[in-house]
Amino acid sequence: MNAPSPHTNAAEGVRRWKPSPLILGTAALHGGAAAAVLAQPATWPWAASGVVASHLVLTAAGLWPKSALLGPNWTRLPDTSGGADRRIALTIDDGPDPEVTPRVLDLLDRHGARATFFCIGDLARRHPQWIEAMVARGHAVENHSQRHRHTFSLSGPGALRQEIEVAQETLAEISGTRPLFFRAPAGLRNPFLEPVLCGLGLRLASWTRRGFDTRERDAGKVARRLLQGLAPRDILLVHDGHAARSADGRPVVLEVLPKVLRAAAAAQLQWTTLRGALAAQAVWHEGERERPVPGGGRHPPFDKI
Ligand SMILES: [Zn+2]
């Protein structure tokens, strides 16, 4: 069997939206509250409190970037080797930036590393040559919305879809490949996002660890946050756009990346893109289905051996 290339769209397509347990619970609570008030109008303060509380929980889940309470969310790479995986992913957000991105690309080349760039559609339109360079140099281009608005997580389903779909079209046109992953601006979202992503064939990705390199001016501190406890299957987050500057005016990320790339090499970790990990996951699950069980029958899919 041929492994799908990380740059094919084998995994593309509309995913079926399955409401998360929290969403189902909230819907049930709303129905229960309405029924209670109809049956016994005096219960309305209790019913209203329950509904308000459920909205607070939903809001909190959306403000927590690594939460999977609103739907699936990649916070680590999937295990595709029964625990023997040595792969990690570097994700680079908020570009392309005409000053920083070319230097990031050179650093990655020098260390033979592949990265996933979560790009902003408007910036891609302004600097298409750096999107083309990412692809030509073996990296993946994914969707980080069209305008990176700070009000993104306050948008309704129509506005969310518009913002993501325009970026999807922009990035597909310039890179030649449709993005497969989406990262929300600042990692903030709301319950409408997951059904929109399903409709566009996108998966939500956040991260395992980040260095806060848009705010922190000390490259050593950023590198420590990224490297402390670094483990296989981690997803790291840095930025080529909105990069903080060190005291001498240099973008912090350019001092951080060599430290991170050297540490990963010393730990014998290998860089992969998120779409590379997605393709490996598809092959792994396929192998699990095909692997015969001694004595006949087949393993259930996803069963670890
Ligand atoms: Zn961002």
PDB file of C-alpha atoms and ligand atoms in Angstrom:
ATOM      1  CA  MET A   1       0.000   0.000   0.000  1.00  0.00           C
ATOM      2  CA  ASN A   2       1.333   3.438  -0.844  1.00  0.00           C
ATOM      3  CA  ALA A   3       1.354   5.989   1.929  1.00  0.00           C
ATOM      4  CA  PRO A   4      -0.522   9.088   0.826  1.00  0.00           C
ATOM      5  CA  SER A   5       1.844  11.973   0.262  1.00  0.00           C
ATOM      6  CA  PRO A   6       1.580  14.629   2.936  1.00  0.00           C
ATOM      7  CA  HIS A   7       0.693  17.072   0.206  1.00  0.00           C
ATOM      8  CA  THR A   8      -2.118  15.113  -1.383  1.00  0.00           C
ATOM      9  CA  ASN A   9      -5.634  15.827  -0.283  1.00  0.00           C
ATOM     10  CA  ALA A  10      -6.364  12.217   0.658  1.00  0.00           C
ATOM     11  CA  ALA A  11      -7.823  13.292   3.981  1.00  0.00           C
ATOM     12  CA  GLU A  12      -9.766  16.217   2.546  1.00  0.00           C
ATOM     13  CA  GLY A  13     -13.509  16.162   2.556  1.00  0.00           C
ATOM     14  CA  VAL A  14     -16.499  17.068   4.602  1.00  0.00           C
ATOM     15  CA  ARG A  15     -16.361  15.566   8.072  1.00  0.00           C
ATOM     16  CA  ARG A  16     -19.575  14.643   9.782  1.00  0.00           C
ATOM     17  CA  TRP A  17     -20.254  16.913  12.775  1.00  0.00           C
ATOM     18  CA  LYS A  18     -20.848  15.029  15.999  1.00  0.00           C
ATOM     19  CA  PRO A  19     -21.836  17.281  18.890  1.00  0.00           C
ATOM     20  CA  SER A  20     -19.455  16.866  21.833  1.00  0.00           C
ATOM     21  CA  PRO A  21     -20.853  15.559  25.162  1.00  0.00           C
ATOM     22  CA  LEU A  22     -20.730  19.123  26.542  1.00  0.00           C
ATOM     23  CA  ILE A  23     -22.789  20.455  23.611  1.00  0.00           C
ATOM     24  CA  LEU A  24     -25.290  17.589  23.947  1.00  0.00           C
ATOM     25  CA  GLY A  25     -25.537  18.188  27.696  1.00  0.00           C
ATOM     26  CA  THR A  26     -26.144  21.905  27.168  1.00  0.00           C
ATOM     27  CA  ALA A  27     -28.863  21.212  24.603  1.00  0.00           C
ATOM     28  CA  ALA A  28     -30.532  18.740  26.988  1.00  0.00           C
ATOM     29  CA  LEU A  29     -30.332  21.276  29.810  1.00  0.00           C
ATOM     30  CA  HIS A  30     -32.023  23.933  27.677  1.00  0.00           C
ATOM     31  CA  GLY A  31     -34.814  21.502  26.750  1.00  0.00           C
ATOM     32  CA  GLY A  32     -35.223  20.418  30.387  1.00  0.00           C
ATOM     33  CA  ALA A  33     -35.321  24.027  31.610  1.00  0.00           C
ATOM     34  CA  ALA A  34     -37.996  24.959  29.046  1.00  0.00           C
ATOM     35  CA  ALA A  35     -40.109  21.912  29.971  1.00  0.00           C
ATOM     36  CA  ALA A  36     -39.791  22.658  33.700  1.00  0.00           C
ATOM     37  CA  VAL A  37     -40.900  26.273  33.292  1.00  0.00           C
ATOM     38  CA  LEU A  38     -43.877  25.235  31.148  1.00  0.00           C
ATOM     39  CA  ALA A  39     -44.958  22.626  33.727  1.00  0.00           C
ATOM     40  CA  GLN A  40     -44.237  24.745  36.806  1.00  0.00           C
ATOM     41  CA  PRO A  41     -43.704  28.441  36.006  1.00  0.00           C
ATOM     42  CA  ALA A  42     -42.403  29.092  39.543  1.00  0.00           C
ATOM     43  CA  THR A  43     -39.235  27.126  38.717  1.00  0.00           C
ATOM     44  CA  TRP A  44     -38.054  29.790  36.256  1.00  0.00           C
ATOM     45  CA  PRO A  45     -35.250  31.215  38.448  1.00  0.00           C
ATOM     46  CA  TRP A  46     -33.694  27.754  38.760  1.00  0.00           C
ATOM     47  CA  ALA A  47     -34.120  27.046  35.060  1.00  0.00           C
ATOM     48  CA  ALA A  48     -32.620  30.415  34.105  1.00  0.00           C
ATOM     49  CA  SER A  49     -29.655  29.878  36.456  1.00  0.00           C
ATOM     50  CA  GLY A  50     -28.985  26.486  34.873  1.00  0.00           C
ATOM     51  CA  VAL A  51     -29.041  27.962  31.362  1.00  0.00           C
ATOM     52  CA  VAL A  52     -26.740  30.843  32.355  1.00  0.00           C
ATOM     53  CA  ALA A  53     -24.323  28.417  34.062  1.00  0.00           C
ATOM     54  CA  SER A  54     -24.207  26.198  30.960  1.00  0.00           C
ATOM     55  CA  HIS A  55     -23.342  29.231  28.813  1.00  0.00           C
ATOM     56  CA  LEU A  56     -20.539  30.164  31.184  1.00  0.00           C
ATOM     57  CA  VAL A  57     -19.123  26.632  30.866  1.00  0.00           C
ATOM     58  CA  LEU A  58     -19.313  26.820  27.038  1.00  0.00           C
ATOM     59  CA  THR A  59     -17.589  30.209  27.066  1.00  0.00           C
ATOM     60  CA  ALA A  60     -14.839  28.934  29.367  1.00  0.00           C
ATOM     61  CA  ALA A  61     -14.301  25.924  27.080  1.00  0.00           C
ATOM     62  CA  GLY A  62     -13.873  28.297  24.117  1.00  0.00           C
ATOM     63  CA  LEU A  63     -11.372  30.466  25.996  1.00  0.00           C
ATOM     64  CA  TRP A  64      -9.167  27.465  26.821  1.00  0.00           C
ATOM     65  CA  PRO A  65      -7.199  26.796  23.600  1.00  0.00           C
ATOM     66  CA  LYS A  66      -6.293  23.192  24.443  1.00  0.00           C
ATOM     67  CA  SER A  67      -9.802  22.117  25.435  1.00  0.00           C
ATOM     68  CA  ALA A  68     -11.592  19.397  23.469  1.00  0.00           C
ATOM     69  CA  LEU A  69     -14.908  20.123  25.199  1.00  0.00           C
ATOM     70  CA  LEU A  70     -16.357  21.826  22.092  1.00  0.00           C
ATOM     71  CA  GLY A  71     -15.068  19.204  19.617  1.00  0.00           C
ATOM     72  CA  PRO A  72     -11.881  17.408  18.507  1.00  0.00           C
ATOM     73  CA  ASN A  73      -8.689  19.419  18.894  1.00  0.00           C
ATOM     74  CA  TRP A  74      -5.122  18.306  18.094  1.00  0.00           C
ATOM     75  CA  THR A  75      -3.010  19.178  21.140  1.00  0.00           C
ATOM     76  CA  ARG A  76      -0.450  16.433  20.350  1.00  0.00           C
ATOM     77  CA  LEU A  77       0.296  14.334  17.297  1.00  0.00           C
ATOM     78  CA  PRO A  78      -1.637  11.066  17.116  1.00  0.00           C
ATOM     79  CA  ASP A  79       0.260   7.924  18.134  1.00  0.00           C
ATOM     80  CA  THR A  80       0.940   5.972  14.948  1.00  0.00           C
ATOM     81  CA  SER A  81       3.555   3.510  16.154  1.00  0.00           C
ATOM     82  CA  GLY A  82       2.314   1.988  19.385  1.00  0.00           C
ATOM     83  CA  GLY A  83       4.447   4.310  21.515  1.00  0.00           C
ATOM     84  CA  ALA A  84       7.695   4.228  19.469  1.00  0.00           C
ATOM     85  CA  ASP A  85       7.047   7.524  17.665  1.00  0.00           C
ATOM     86  CA  ARG A  86       9.939  10.041  17.732  1.00  0.00           C
ATOM     87  CA  ARG A  87       8.149  12.712  15.726  1.00  0.00           C
ATOM     88  CA  ILE A  88       7.275  16.233  16.818  1.00  0.00           C
ATOM     89  CA  ALA A  89       5.739  19.150  14.975  1.00  0.00           C
ATOM     90  CA  LEU A  90       6.759  22.783  14.737  1.00  0.00           C
ATOM     91  CA  THR A  91       3.878  25.134  13.966  1.00  0.00           C
ATOM     92  CA  ILE A  92       4.576  28.745  12.989  1.00  0.00           C
ATOM     93  CA  ASP A  93       1.719  31.251  13.127  1.00  0.00           C
ATOM     94  CA  ASP A  94       0.670  34.695  11.885  1.00  0.00           C
ATOM     95  CA  GLY A  95       2.773  34.976   8.720  1.00  0.00           C
ATOM     96  CA  PRO A  96       3.872  35.346   6.092  1.00  0.00           C
ATOM     97  CA  ASP A  97       6.047  38.255   7.182  1.00  0.00           C
ATOM     98  CA  PRO A  98       8.435  39.604   4.514  1.00  0.00           C
ATOM     99  CA  GLU A  99      11.194  40.232   7.068  1.00  0.00           C
ATOM    100  CA  VAL A 100      10.957  37.195   9.365  1.00  0.00           C
ATOM    101  CA  THR A 101       9.558  34.368   7.204  1.00  0.00           C
ATOM    102  CA  PRO A 102      12.522  34.191   4.754  1.00  0.00           C
ATOM    103  CA  ARG A 103      14.949  33.912   7.667  1.00  0.00           C
ATOM    104  CA  VAL A 104      12.807  31.266   9.367  1.00  0.00           C
ATOM    105  CA  LEU A 105      12.781  29.288   6.121  1.00  0.00           C
ATOM    106  CA  ASP A 106      16.592  29.481   5.907  1.00  0.00           C
ATOM    107  CA  LEU A 107      16.937  28.259   9.507  1.00  0.00           C
ATOM    108  CA  LEU A 108      14.603  25.333   8.836  1.00  0.00           C
ATOM    109  CA  ASP A 109      16.568  24.425   5.685  1.00  0.00           C
ATOM    110  CA  ARG A 110      19.834  24.529   7.612  1.00  0.00           C
ATOM    111  CA  HIS A 111      18.494  21.999  10.141  1.00  0.00           C
ATOM    112  CA  GLY A 112      16.592  19.871   7.619  1.00  0.00           C
ATOM    113  CA  ALA A 113      13.318  20.562   9.479  1.00  0.00           C
ATOM    114  CA  ARG A 114       9.782  20.543   8.078  1.00  0.00           C
ATOM    115  CA  ALA A 115       7.244  22.895   9.664  1.00  0.00           C
ATOM    116  CA  THR A 116       3.557  23.740   9.463  1.00  0.00           C
ATOM    117  CA  PHE A 117       2.803  27.411   8.794  1.00  0.00           C
ATOM    118  CA  PHE A 118      -0.611  28.644   9.967  1.00  0.00           C
ATOM    119  CA  CYS A 119      -0.960  31.610   7.632  1.00  0.00           C
ATOM    120  CA  ILE A 120      -3.273  34.624   7.591  1.00  0.00           C
ATOM    121  CA  GLY A 121      -5.118  34.917   4.262  1.00  0.00           C
ATOM    122  CA  ASP A 122      -4.761  38.711   3.927  1.00  0.00           C
ATOM    123  CA  LEU A 123      -0.980  38.512   4.475  1.00  0.00           C
ATOM    124  CA  ALA A 124      -0.693  35.594   2.051  1.00  0.00           C
ATOM    125  CA  ARG A 125      -2.404  37.747  -0.578  1.00  0.00           C
ATOM    126  CA  ARG A 126       0.107  40.568   0.127  1.00  0.00           C
ATOM    127  CA  HIS A 127       3.218  38.349   0.131  1.00  0.00           C
ATOM    128  CA  PRO A 128       2.377  35.317  -2.026  1.00  0.00           C
ATOM    129  CA  GLN A 129       6.025  34.613  -2.840  1.00  0.00           C
ATOM    130  CA  TRP A 130       6.644  33.465   0.753  1.00  0.00           C
ATOM    131  CA  ILE A 131       3.692  31.059   0.652  1.00  0.00           C
ATOM    132  CA  GLU A 132       5.109  29.620  -2.573  1.00  0.00           C
ATOM    133  CA  ALA A 133       8.542  29.361  -0.921  1.00  0.00           C
ATOM    134  CA  MET A 134       7.086  27.446   2.057  1.00  0.00           C
ATOM    135  CA  VAL A 135       5.582  24.857  -0.265  1.00  0.00           C
ATOM    136  CA  ALA A 136       8.647  24.659  -2.544  1.00  0.00           C
ATOM    137  CA  ARG A 137      10.843  24.020   0.491  1.00  0.00           C
ATOM    138  CA  GLY A 138       8.691  21.130   1.773  1.00  0.00           C
ATOM    139  CA  HIS A 139       6.575  22.819   4.454  1.00  0.00           C
ATOM    140  CA  ALA A 140       2.815  22.746   4.930  1.00  0.00           C
ATOM    141  CA  VAL A 141       0.533  25.788   4.669  1.00  0.00           C
ATOM    142  CA  GLU A 142      -2.579  25.723   6.867  1.00  0.00           C
ATOM    143  CA  ASN A 143      -5.448  28.086   7.672  1.00  0.00           C
ATOM    144  CA  HIS A 144      -5.224  30.750  10.408  1.00  0.00           C
ATOM    145  CA  SER A 145      -8.261  32.769   9.176  1.00  0.00           C
ATOM    146  CA  GLN A 146      -8.383  35.563   6.618  1.00  0.00           C
ATOM    147  CA  ARG A 147      -7.902  38.589   8.882  1.00  0.00           C
ATOM    148  CA  HIS A 148      -6.880  37.244  12.316  1.00  0.00           C
ATOM    149  CA  ARG A 149      -9.499  39.390  14.020  1.00  0.00           C
ATOM    150  CA  HIS A 150      -9.452  39.483  17.806  1.00  0.00           C
ATOM    151  CA  THR A 151     -13.247  39.331  17.776  1.00  0.00           C
ATOM    152  CA  PHE A 152     -13.155  35.979  15.929  1.00  0.00           C
ATOM    153  CA  SER A 153     -14.451  33.971  18.905  1.00  0.00           C
ATOM    154  CA  LEU A 154     -17.432  36.369  19.288  1.00  0.00           C
ATOM    155  CA  SER A 155     -18.657  35.672  15.727  1.00  0.00           C
ATOM    156  CA  GLY A 156     -21.754  33.700  14.765  1.00  0.00           C
ATOM    157  CA  PRO A 157     -21.642  30.705  12.415  1.00  0.00           C
ATOM    158  CA  GLY A 158     -22.033  32.773   9.201  1.00  0.00           C
ATOM    159  CA  ALA A 159     -19.190  35.173  10.035  1.00  0.00           C
ATOM    160  CA  LEU A 160     -16.943  32.318  11.192  1.00  0.00           C
ATOM    161  CA  ARG A 161     -17.538  30.429   7.981  1.00  0.00           C
ATOM    162  CA  GLN A 162     -16.871  33.499   5.842  1.00  0.00           C
ATOM    163  CA  GLU A 163     -13.604  34.266   7.629  1.00  0.00           C
ATOM    164  CA  ILE A 164     -12.324  30.686   7.342  1.00  0.00           C
ATOM    165  CA  GLU A 165     -13.626  29.953   3.842  1.00  0.00           C
ATOM    166  CA  VAL A 166     -12.081  33.071   2.285  1.00  0.00           C
ATOM    167  CA  ALA A 167      -8.721  32.123   3.846  1.00  0.00           C
ATOM    168  CA  GLN A 168      -9.187  28.568   2.581  1.00  0.00           C
ATOM    169  CA  GLU A 169      -9.697  29.814  -0.989  1.00  0.00           C
ATOM    170  CA  THR A 170      -6.835  32.341  -0.744  1.00  0.00           C
ATOM    171  CA  LEU A 171      -4.315  29.824   0.614  1.00  0.00           C
ATOM    172  CA  ALA A 172      -5.400  27.036  -1.758  1.00  0.00           C
ATOM    173  CA  GLU A 173      -5.035  29.342  -4.747  1.00  0.00           C
ATOM    174  CA  ILE A 174      -1.542  30.521  -3.790  1.00  0.00           C
ATOM    175  CA  SER A 175      -0.118  27.298  -2.326  1.00  0.00           C
ATOM    176  CA  GLY A 176      -1.802  24.918  -4.788  1.00  0.00           C
ATOM    177  CA  THR A 177      -3.102  22.739  -1.927  1.00  0.00           C
ATOM    178  CA  ARG A 178      -6.212  23.109   0.246  1.00  0.00           C
ATOM    179  CA  PRO A 179      -5.405  23.489   3.942  1.00  0.00           C
ATOM    180  CA  LEU A 180      -6.436  20.536   6.125  1.00  0.00           C
ATOM    181  CA  PHE A 181      -6.021  22.206   9.526  1.00  0.00           C
ATOM    182  CA  PHE A 182      -7.339  25.368  11.126  1.00  0.00           C
ATOM    183  CA  ARG A 183      -5.993  27.234  14.127  1.00  0.00           C
ATOM    184  CA  ALA A 184      -8.202  29.908  15.689  1.00  0.00           C
ATOM    185  CA  PRO A 185      -6.735  33.404  16.198  1.00  0.00           C
ATOM    186  CA  ALA A 186      -5.219  33.382  19.724  1.00  0.00           C
ATOM    187  CA  GLY A 187      -6.671  29.855  20.051  1.00  0.00           C
ATOM    188  CA  LEU A 188     -10.052  31.330  21.093  1.00  0.00           C
ATOM    189  CA  ARG A 189     -13.294  29.907  19.697  1.00  0.00           C
ATOM    190  CA  ASN A 190     -16.962  29.220  20.387  1.00  0.00           C
ATOM    191  CA  PRO A 191     -19.405  26.298  19.932  1.00  0.00           C
ATOM    192  CA  PHE A 192     -20.227  27.310  16.320  1.00  0.00           C
ATOM    193  CA  LEU A 193     -16.681  26.640  15.098  1.00  0.00           C
ATOM    194  CA  GLU A 194     -16.583  22.839  14.949  1.00  0.00           C
ATOM    195  CA  PRO A 195     -19.618  22.413  12.606  1.00  0.00           C
ATOM    196  CA  VAL A 196     -18.133  25.089  10.311  1.00  0.00           C
ATOM    197  CA  LEU A 197     -14.757  23.289  10.237  1.00  0.00           C
ATOM    198  CA  CYS A 198     -16.488  19.970   9.497  1.00  0.00           C
ATOM    199  CA  GLY A 199     -18.257  21.527   6.513  1.00  0.00           C
ATOM    200  CA  LEU A 200     -14.962  22.825   5.117  1.00  0.00           C
ATOM    201  CA  GLY A 201     -13.011  19.579   5.652  1.00  0.00           C
ATOM    202  CA  LEU A 202     -10.778  21.196   8.290  1.00  0.00           C
ATOM    203  CA  ARG A 203      -9.537  19.944  11.677  1.00  0.00           C
ATOM    204  CA  LEU A 204      -8.851  22.172  14.651  1.00  0.00           C
ATOM    205  CA  ALA A 205      -5.250  22.172  15.864  1.00  0.00           C
ATOM    206  CA  SER A 206      -3.842  23.877  18.929  1.00  0.00           C
ATOM    207  CA  TRP A 207      -0.509  22.953  20.521  1.00  0.00           C
ATOM    208  CA  THR A 208       1.249  21.102  23.335  1.00  0.00           C
ATOM    209  CA  ARG A 209       3.575  23.946  24.361  1.00  0.00           C
ATOM    210  CA  ARG A 210       4.189  27.538  23.354  1.00  0.00           C
ATOM    211  CA  GLY A 211       6.831  30.101  24.223  1.00  0.00           C
ATOM    212  CA  PHE A 212       4.736  33.311  24.105  1.00  0.00           C
ATOM    213  CA  ASP A 213       7.224  34.658  21.552  1.00  0.00           C
ATOM    214  CA  THR A 214       4.896  37.511  20.524  1.00  0.00           C
ATOM    215  CA  ARG A 215       5.228  39.052  24.015  1.00  0.00           C
ATOM    216  CA  GLU A 216       8.405  37.695  25.614  1.00  0.00           C
ATOM    217  CA  ARG A 217      11.598  39.559  24.628  1.00  0.00           C
ATOM    218  CA  ASP A 218      13.982  37.065  26.245  1.00  0.00           C
ATOM    219  CA  ALA A 219      14.814  34.261  23.767  1.00  0.00           C
ATOM    220  CA  GLY A 220      16.192  32.050  26.558  1.00  0.00           C
ATOM    221  CA  LYS A 221      12.875  32.138  28.421  1.00  0.00           C
ATOM    222  CA  VAL A 222      10.905  31.371  25.245  1.00  0.00           C
ATOM    223  CA  ALA A 223      13.188  28.439  24.413  1.00  0.00           C
ATOM    224  CA  ARG A 224      12.906  27.038  27.962  1.00  0.00           C
ATOM    225  CA  ARG A 225       9.099  27.125  27.803  1.00  0.00           C
ATOM    226  CA  LEU A 226       9.219  25.219  24.520  1.00  0.00           C
ATOM    227  CA  LEU A 227      11.869  22.701  25.523  1.00  0.00           C
ATOM    228  CA  GLN A 228      11.137  21.913  29.172  1.00  0.00           C
ATOM    229  CA  GLY A 229       9.680  18.402  29.162  1.00  0.00           C
ATOM    230  CA  LEU A 230       9.811  18.184  25.355  1.00  0.00           C
ATOM    231  CA  ALA A 231       8.526  14.753  24.339  1.00  0.00           C
ATOM    232  CA  PRO A 232       7.695  12.812  21.166  1.00  0.00           C
ATOM    233  CA  ARG A 233       4.373  13.827  19.551  1.00  0.00           C
ATOM    234  CA  ASP A 234       4.539  17.360  20.986  1.00  0.00           C
ATOM    235  CA  ILE A 235       3.246  20.236  18.859  1.00  0.00           C
ATOM    236  CA  LEU A 236       5.251  23.437  19.406  1.00  0.00           C
ATOM    237  CA  LEU A 237       3.965  26.937  18.627  1.00  0.00           C
ATOM    238  CA  VAL A 238       6.098  29.907  17.577  1.00  0.00           C
ATOM    239  CA  HIS A 239       5.335  32.930  15.358  1.00  0.00           C
ATOM    240  CA  ASP A 240       6.876  34.398  12.216  1.00  0.00           C
ATOM    241  CA  GLY A 241       4.250  37.194  12.267  1.00  0.00           C
ATOM    242  CA  HIS A 242       3.781  39.532  15.276  1.00  0.00           C
ATOM    243  CA  ALA A 243       7.214  38.453  16.541  1.00  0.00           C
ATOM    244  CA  ALA A 244       8.447  40.130  19.743  1.00  0.00           C
ATOM    245  CA  ARG A 245      11.853  41.851  19.475  1.00  0.00           C
ATOM    246  CA  SER A 246      14.804  41.315  21.770  1.00  0.00           C
ATOM    247  CA  ALA A 247      16.593  44.286  23.377  1.00  0.00           C
ATOM    248  CA  ASP A 248      18.737  44.742  20.231  1.00  0.00           C
ATOM    249  CA  GLY A 249      15.658  44.786  17.971  1.00  0.00           C
ATOM    250  CA  ARG A 250      16.054  41.277  16.571  1.00  0.00           C
ATOM    251  CA  PRO A 251      12.898  39.132  16.186  1.00  0.00           C
ATOM    252  CA  VAL A 252      13.008  36.758  19.194  1.00  0.00           C
ATOM    253  CA  VAL A 253      11.888  33.773  17.128  1.00  0.00           C
ATOM    254  CA  LEU A 254      15.133  33.894  15.116  1.00  0.00           C
ATOM    255  CA  GLU A 255      17.143  33.344  18.300  1.00  0.00           C
ATOM    256  CA  VAL A 256      14.723  30.747  19.657  1.00  0.00           C
ATOM    257  CA  LEU A 257      14.504  28.509  16.619  1.00  0.00           C
ATOM    258  CA  PRO A 258      18.192  27.450  16.442  1.00  0.00           C
ATOM    259  CA  LYS A 259      18.030  26.416  20.138  1.00  0.00           C
ATOM    260  CA  VAL A 260      14.844  24.415  19.542  1.00  0.00           C
ATOM    261  CA  LEU A 261      16.131  22.785  16.350  1.00  0.00           C
ATOM    262  CA  ARG A 262      19.435  21.792  17.997  1.00  0.00           C
ATOM    263  CA  ALA A 263      17.668  20.413  21.104  1.00  0.00           C
ATOM    264  CA  ALA A 264      15.301  18.314  18.978  1.00  0.00           C
ATOM    265  CA  ALA A 265      18.219  16.883  17.000  1.00  0.00           C
ATOM    266  CA  ALA A 266      20.118  16.070  20.215  1.00  0.00           C
ATOM    267  CA  ALA A 267      17.026  14.252  21.547  1.00  0.00           C
ATOM    268  CA  GLN A 268      16.748  12.347  18.234  1.00  0.00           C
ATOM    269  CA  LEU A 269      13.304  13.746  17.564  1.00  0.00           C
ATOM    270  CA  GLN A 270      12.150  14.125  13.957  1.00  0.00           C
ATOM    271  CA  TRP A 271      10.085  16.977  12.592  1.00  0.00           C
ATOM    272  CA  THR A 272       6.877  16.266  10.735  1.00  0.00           C
ATOM    273  CA  THR A 273       4.056  18.455   9.470  1.00  0.00           C
ATOM    274  CA  LEU A 274       0.550  18.097  10.889  1.00  0.00           C
ATOM    275  CA  ARG A 275      -0.674  16.837   7.520  1.00  0.00           C
ATOM    276  CA  GLY A 276       2.224  14.354   7.462  1.00  0.00           C
ATOM    277  CA  ALA A 277       1.014  13.069  10.850  1.00  0.00           C
ATOM    278  CA  LEU A 278      -2.571  12.923   9.565  1.00  0.00           C
ATOM    279  CA  ALA A 279      -1.474  10.823   6.565  1.00  0.00           C
ATOM    280  CA  ALA A 280       0.553   8.539   8.883  1.00  0.00           C
ATOM    281  CA  GLN A 281      -2.511   8.151  11.109  1.00  0.00           C
ATOM    282  CA  ALA A 282      -4.635   7.086   8.123  1.00  0.00           C
ATOM    283  CA  VAL A 283      -2.013   4.491   7.119  1.00  0.00           C
ATOM    284  CA  TRP A 284      -1.740   3.243  10.727  1.00  0.00           C
ATOM    285  CA  HIS A 285      -5.502   2.785  11.066  1.00  0.00           C
ATOM    286  CA  GLU A 286      -5.602   1.053   7.687  1.00  0.00           C
ATOM    287  CA  GLY A 287      -2.852  -1.336   8.851  1.00  0.00           C
ATOM    288  CA  GLU A 288      -4.754  -2.005  12.062  1.00  0.00           C
ATOM    289  CA  ARG A 289      -7.835  -3.006  10.096  1.00  0.00           C
ATOM    290  CA  GLU A 290      -5.846  -5.278   7.783  1.00  0.00           C
ATOM    291  CA  ARG A 291      -3.670  -6.963  10.405  1.00  0.00           C
ATOM    292  CA  PRO A 292      -5.023 -10.511  11.003  1.00  0.00           C
ATOM    293  CA  VAL A 293      -5.517 -11.709  14.589  1.00  0.00           C
ATOM    294  CA  PRO A 294      -3.751 -15.002  15.403  1.00  0.00           C
ATOM    295  CA  GLY A 295      -6.399 -17.724  15.353  1.00  0.00           C
ATOM    296  CA  GLY A 296      -8.572 -15.940  12.841  1.00  0.00           C
ATOM    297  CA  GLY A 297     -10.664 -12.790  12.728  1.00  0.00           C
ATOM    298  CA  ARG A 298      -9.336  -9.251  12.697  1.00  0.00           C
ATOM    299  CA  HIS A 299      -8.285  -6.773  15.280  1.00  0.00           C
ATOM    300  CA  PRO A 300     -10.768  -4.059  15.890  1.00  0.00           C
ATOM    301  CA  PRO A 301      -9.478  -0.847  14.393  1.00  0.00           C
ATOM    302  CA  PHE A 302      -7.372   1.407  16.624  1.00  0.00           C
ATOM    303  CA  ASP A 303      -6.538  -1.498  18.970  1.00  0.00           C
ATOM    304  CA  LYS A 304      -2.918  -1.113  20.092  1.00  0.00           C
ATOM    305  CA  ILE A 305      -0.785  -4.260  19.827  1.00  0.00           C
TER     306      ILE A 305
HETATM  307 ZN    ZN B   1      -2.312  33.934  15.505  1.00  0.00          ZN
END
